[in-house]
Short mmCIF file of C-alpha atoms and ligand atoms in Angstrom, two decimals:
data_model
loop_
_atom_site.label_atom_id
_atom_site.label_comp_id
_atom_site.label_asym_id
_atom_site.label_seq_id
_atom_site.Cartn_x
_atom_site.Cartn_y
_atom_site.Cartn_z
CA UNK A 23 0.00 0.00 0.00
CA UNK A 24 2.65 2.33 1.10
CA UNK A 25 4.48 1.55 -2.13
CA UNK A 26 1.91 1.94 -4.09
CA UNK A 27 1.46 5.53 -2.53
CA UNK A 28 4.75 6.70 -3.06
CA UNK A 29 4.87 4.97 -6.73
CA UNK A 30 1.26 7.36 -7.58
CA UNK A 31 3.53 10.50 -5.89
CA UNK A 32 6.67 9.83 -7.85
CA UNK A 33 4.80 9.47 -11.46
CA UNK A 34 2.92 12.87 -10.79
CA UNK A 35 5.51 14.90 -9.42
CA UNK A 36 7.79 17.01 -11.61
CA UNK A 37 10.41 17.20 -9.62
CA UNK A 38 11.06 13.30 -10.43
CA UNK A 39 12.36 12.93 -14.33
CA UNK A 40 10.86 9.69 -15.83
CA UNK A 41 12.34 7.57 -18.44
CA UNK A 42 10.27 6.28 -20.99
CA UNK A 43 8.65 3.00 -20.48
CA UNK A 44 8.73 2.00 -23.59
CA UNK A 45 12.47 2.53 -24.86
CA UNK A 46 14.04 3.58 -21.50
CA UNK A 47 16.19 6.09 -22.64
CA UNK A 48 14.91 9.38 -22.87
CA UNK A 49 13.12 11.70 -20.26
CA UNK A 50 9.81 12.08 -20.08
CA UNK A 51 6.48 12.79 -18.89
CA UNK A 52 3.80 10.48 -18.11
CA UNK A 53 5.89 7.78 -18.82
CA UNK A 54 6.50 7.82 -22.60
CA UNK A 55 8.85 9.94 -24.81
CA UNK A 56 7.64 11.71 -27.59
CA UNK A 57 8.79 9.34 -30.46
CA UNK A 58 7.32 6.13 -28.61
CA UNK A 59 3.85 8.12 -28.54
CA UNK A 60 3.90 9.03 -32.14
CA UNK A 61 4.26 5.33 -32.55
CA UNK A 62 1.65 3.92 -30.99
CA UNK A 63 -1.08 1.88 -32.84
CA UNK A 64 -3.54 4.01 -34.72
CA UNK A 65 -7.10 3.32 -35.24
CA UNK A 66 -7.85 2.00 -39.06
CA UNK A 67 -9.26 5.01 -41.21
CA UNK A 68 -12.52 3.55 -41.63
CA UNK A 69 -14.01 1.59 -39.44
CA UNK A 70 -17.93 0.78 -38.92
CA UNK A 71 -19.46 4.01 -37.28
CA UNK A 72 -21.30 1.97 -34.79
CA UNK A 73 -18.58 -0.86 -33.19
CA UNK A 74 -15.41 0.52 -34.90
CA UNK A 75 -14.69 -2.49 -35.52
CA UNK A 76 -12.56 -2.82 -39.54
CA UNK A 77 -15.22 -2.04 -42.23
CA UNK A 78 -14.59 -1.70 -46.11
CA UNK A 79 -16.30 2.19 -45.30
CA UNK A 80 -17.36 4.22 -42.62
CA UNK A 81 -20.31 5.45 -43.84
CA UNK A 82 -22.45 2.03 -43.30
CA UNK A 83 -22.71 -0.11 -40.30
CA UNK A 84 -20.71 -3.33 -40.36
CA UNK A 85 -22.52 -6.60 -41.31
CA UNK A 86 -22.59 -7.56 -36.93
CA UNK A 87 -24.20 -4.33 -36.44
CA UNK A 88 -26.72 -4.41 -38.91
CA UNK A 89 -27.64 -8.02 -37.83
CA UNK A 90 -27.32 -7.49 -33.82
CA UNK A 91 -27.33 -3.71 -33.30
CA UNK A 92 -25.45 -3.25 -29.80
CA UNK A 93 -27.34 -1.85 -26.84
CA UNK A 94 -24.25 0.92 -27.21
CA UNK A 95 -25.42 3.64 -29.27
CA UNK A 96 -21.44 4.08 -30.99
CA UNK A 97 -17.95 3.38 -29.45
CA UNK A 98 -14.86 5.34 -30.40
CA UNK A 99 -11.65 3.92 -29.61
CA UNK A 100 -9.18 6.32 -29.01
CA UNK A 101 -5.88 3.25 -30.36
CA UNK A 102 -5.42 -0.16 -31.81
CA UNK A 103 -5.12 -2.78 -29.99
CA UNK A 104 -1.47 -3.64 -31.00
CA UNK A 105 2.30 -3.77 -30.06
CA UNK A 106 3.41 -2.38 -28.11
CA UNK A 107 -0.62 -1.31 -26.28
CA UNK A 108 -1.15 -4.59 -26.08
CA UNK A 109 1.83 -5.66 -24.29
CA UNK A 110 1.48 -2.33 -21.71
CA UNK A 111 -2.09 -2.91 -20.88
CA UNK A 112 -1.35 -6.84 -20.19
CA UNK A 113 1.90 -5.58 -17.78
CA UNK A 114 -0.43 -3.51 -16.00
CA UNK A 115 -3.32 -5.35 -15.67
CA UNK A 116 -1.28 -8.22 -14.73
CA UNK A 117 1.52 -6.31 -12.68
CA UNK A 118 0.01 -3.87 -10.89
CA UNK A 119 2.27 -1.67 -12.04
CA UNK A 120 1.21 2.18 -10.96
CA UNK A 121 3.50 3.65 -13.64
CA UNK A 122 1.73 1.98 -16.18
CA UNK A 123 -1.22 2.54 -15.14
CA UNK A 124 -0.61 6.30 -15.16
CA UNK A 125 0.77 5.90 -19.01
CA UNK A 126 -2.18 4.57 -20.09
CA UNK A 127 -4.49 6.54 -18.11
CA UNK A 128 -2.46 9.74 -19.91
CA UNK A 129 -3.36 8.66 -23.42
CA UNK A 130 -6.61 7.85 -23.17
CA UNK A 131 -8.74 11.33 -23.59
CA UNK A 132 -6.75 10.68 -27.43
CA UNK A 133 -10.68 9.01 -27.65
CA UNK A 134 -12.13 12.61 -27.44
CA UNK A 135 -10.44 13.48 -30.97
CA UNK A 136 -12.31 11.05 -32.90
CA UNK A 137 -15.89 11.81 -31.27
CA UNK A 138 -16.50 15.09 -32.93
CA UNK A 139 -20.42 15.04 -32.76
CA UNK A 140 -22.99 14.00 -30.16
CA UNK A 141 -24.60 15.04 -27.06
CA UNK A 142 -22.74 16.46 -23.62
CA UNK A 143 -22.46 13.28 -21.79
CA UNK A 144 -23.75 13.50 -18.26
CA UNK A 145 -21.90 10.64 -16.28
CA UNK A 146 -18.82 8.45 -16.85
CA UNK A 147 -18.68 4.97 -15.62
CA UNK A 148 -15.65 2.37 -16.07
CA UNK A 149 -16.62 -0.84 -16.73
CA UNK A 150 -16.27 -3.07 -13.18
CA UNK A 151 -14.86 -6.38 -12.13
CA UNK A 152 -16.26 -8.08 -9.96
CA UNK A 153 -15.53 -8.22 -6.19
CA UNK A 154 -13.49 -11.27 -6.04
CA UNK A 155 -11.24 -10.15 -9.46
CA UNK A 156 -10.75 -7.13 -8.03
CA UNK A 157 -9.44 -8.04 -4.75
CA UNK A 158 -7.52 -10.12 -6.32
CA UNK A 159 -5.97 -7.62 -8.87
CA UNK A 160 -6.28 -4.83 -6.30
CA UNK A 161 -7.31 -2.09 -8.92
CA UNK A 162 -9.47 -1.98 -11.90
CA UNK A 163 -7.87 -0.30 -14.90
CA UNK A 164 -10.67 1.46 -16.34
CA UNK A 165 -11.73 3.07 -13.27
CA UNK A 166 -8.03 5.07 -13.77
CA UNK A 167 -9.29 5.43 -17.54
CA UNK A 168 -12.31 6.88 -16.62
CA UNK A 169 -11.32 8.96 -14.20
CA UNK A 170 -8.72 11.04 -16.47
CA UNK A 171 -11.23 10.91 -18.95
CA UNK A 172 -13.71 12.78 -16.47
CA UNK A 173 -11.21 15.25 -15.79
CA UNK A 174 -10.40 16.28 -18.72
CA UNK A 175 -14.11 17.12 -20.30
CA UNK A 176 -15.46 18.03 -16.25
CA UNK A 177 -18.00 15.20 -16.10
CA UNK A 178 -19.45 13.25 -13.53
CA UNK A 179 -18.03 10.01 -12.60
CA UNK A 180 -19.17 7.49 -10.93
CA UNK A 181 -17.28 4.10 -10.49
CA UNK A 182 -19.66 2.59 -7.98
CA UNK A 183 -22.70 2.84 -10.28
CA UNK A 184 -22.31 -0.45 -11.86
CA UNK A 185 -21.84 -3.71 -10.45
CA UNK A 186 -20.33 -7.20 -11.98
CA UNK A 187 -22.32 -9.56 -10.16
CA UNK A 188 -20.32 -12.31 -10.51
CA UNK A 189 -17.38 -13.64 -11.56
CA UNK A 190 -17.39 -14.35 -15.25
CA UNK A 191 -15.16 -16.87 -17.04
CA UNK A 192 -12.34 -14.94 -18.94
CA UNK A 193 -13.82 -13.63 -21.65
CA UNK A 194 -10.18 -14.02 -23.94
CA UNK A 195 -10.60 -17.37 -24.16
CA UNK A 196 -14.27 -17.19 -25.38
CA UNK A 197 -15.91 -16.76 -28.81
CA UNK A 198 -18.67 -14.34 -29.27
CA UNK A 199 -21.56 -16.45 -28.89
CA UNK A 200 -20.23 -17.87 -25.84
CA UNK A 201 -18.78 -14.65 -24.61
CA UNK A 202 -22.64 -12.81 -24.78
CA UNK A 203 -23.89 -16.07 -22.71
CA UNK A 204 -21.46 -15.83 -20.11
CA UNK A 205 -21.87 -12.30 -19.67
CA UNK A 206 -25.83 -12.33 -19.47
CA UNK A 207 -27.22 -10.48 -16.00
CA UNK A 208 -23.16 -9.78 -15.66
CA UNK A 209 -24.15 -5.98 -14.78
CA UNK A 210 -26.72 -4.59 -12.26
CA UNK A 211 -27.16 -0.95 -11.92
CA UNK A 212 -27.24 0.39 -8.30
CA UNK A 213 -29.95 3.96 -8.94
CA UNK A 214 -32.19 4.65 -11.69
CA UNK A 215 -30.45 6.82 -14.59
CA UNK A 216 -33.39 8.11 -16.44
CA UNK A 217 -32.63 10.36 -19.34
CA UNK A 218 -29.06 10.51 -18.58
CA UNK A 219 -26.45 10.33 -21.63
CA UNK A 220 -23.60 7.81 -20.10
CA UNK A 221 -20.11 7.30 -21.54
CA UNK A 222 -19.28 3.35 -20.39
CA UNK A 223 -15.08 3.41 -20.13
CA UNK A 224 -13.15 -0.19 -20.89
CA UNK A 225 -9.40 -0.54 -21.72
CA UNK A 226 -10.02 -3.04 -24.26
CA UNK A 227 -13.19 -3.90 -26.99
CA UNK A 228 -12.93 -7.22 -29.00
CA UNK A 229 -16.28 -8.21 -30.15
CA UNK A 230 -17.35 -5.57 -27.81
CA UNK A 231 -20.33 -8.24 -25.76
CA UNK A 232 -18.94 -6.88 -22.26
CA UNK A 233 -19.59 -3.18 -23.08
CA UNK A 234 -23.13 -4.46 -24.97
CA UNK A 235 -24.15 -6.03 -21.61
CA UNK A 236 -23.37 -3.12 -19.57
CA UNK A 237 -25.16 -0.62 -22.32
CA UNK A 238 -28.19 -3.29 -21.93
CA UNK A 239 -28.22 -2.87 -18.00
CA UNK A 240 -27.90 1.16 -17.77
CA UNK A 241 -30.74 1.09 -20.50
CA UNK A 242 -33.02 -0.62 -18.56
CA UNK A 243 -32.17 1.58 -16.36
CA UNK A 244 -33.81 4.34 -17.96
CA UNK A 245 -30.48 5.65 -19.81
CA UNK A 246 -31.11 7.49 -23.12
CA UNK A 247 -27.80 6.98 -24.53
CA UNK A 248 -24.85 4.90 -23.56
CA UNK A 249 -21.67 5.73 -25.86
CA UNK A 250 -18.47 2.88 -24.97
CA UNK A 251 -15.00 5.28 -25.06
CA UNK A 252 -12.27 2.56 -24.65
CA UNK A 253 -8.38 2.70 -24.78
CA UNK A 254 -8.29 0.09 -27.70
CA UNK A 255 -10.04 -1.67 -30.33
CA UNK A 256 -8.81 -4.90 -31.34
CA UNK A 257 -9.50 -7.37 -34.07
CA UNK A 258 -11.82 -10.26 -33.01
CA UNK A 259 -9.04 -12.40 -34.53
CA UNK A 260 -6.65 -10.77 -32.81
CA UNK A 261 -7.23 -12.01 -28.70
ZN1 ZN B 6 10.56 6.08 -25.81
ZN1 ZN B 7 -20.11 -2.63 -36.37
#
């Protein structure tokens, strides 16, 4: 705990020069130099303009969409799920490593860049774990998403909202089908949300069925919109 403390106070203070994470040579701030940031994974130019997913244009939705249209109204994703994103959100996730975590918390309002239309949005929420996971883990990494995401447009947010009510099977080694069964009555919403737009915050979308079930829940929950911002899109193929 202490550690942790004093990790969080050396990655935000100024006074402390960082190296980069990614190259480890030259100084920086929030954890990655400027040449590893301009080489970071960038979303496809088109992609479908509800999921994001890879589409031959961005004008129509993707064949998924137009067959299963998600309880999400769009997601933007502000990267690619790629080397080296990949590898840095499986070393934090993984190794609850605070430096990381402030990296990828620092690139994240990127997202805001590619939404360029739609309504204010009234209350962030990161997607949870569930209790047990995140005892386990000791942190969930989209509640640090979310939360420098809120700061930097002055929303509300709200990590408690939403609860995983139990522990799902890893959804990695899942394929879609399976993964929307085993994530069925995942969420439960704590208050009603009536007419609220709400932006739903994950580090990672694949074939996007965790953010669809949480969309469902806040829905029924009276939201009028739910928009997913995550860190990364990836390929179904690709995890
Ligand atoms: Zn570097
Ligand atoms: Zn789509």
């Amino acid at each position: 705990m202490l550690s942790n403390l004093v990790a969080t106070l050396i990655d935000n203070c100024l006074f402390f020069e960082q190296h980069c994470q990614l190259c480890g040579q030259r100084p920086c701030r929030h954890g990655l130099c400027p040449d590893c940031r301009a080489a970071l994974p960038q979303q496809a130019e088109h992609g479908c303009p509800v999921c994001a997913a890879d589409a031959a244009s961005h004008c129509v939705p993707c064949g998924r969409c137009l067959r299963r249209p998600p309880a999400y109204d769009v997601l933007y994703a502000a990267w690619r799920y790629d080397y080296p994103l990949d590898a840095l959100i499986g070393a934090c996730k993984y190794g609850r490593r605070q430096a990381l975590q402030g990296l990828l918390a620092a690139l994240m309002p990127a997202l805001l860049k590619q939404r360029t239309s739609g309504p204010d949005i009234d209350l962030i929420v990161p997607v949870p774990l569930a209790a047990a996971r995140l005892a386990e883990r000791g942190f969930n990494l989209p509640d640090a998403l979310a939360r420098a995401v809120a700061v930097t447009i002055a929303c509300r947010f709200d990590p408690a909202l939403c609860v995983r009510k139990r522990n799902t099977s890893p959804q990695a080694a899942l394929g879609r089908t399976q993964r929307l069964r085993n994530l069925r009555d995942a969420f439960s919403v704590k208050r009603r949300c009536d007419g609220l737009c709400i932006a739903i915050i994950d580090d990672v979308a694949t074939t996007g069925a965790t953010l669809d079930a949480l969309a469902k829940a806040l829905k029924k929950a009276g939201a009028k919109r739910v928009e997913a911002w995550v860190l990364s899109r990836a390929n179904d193929h690709k995890i």
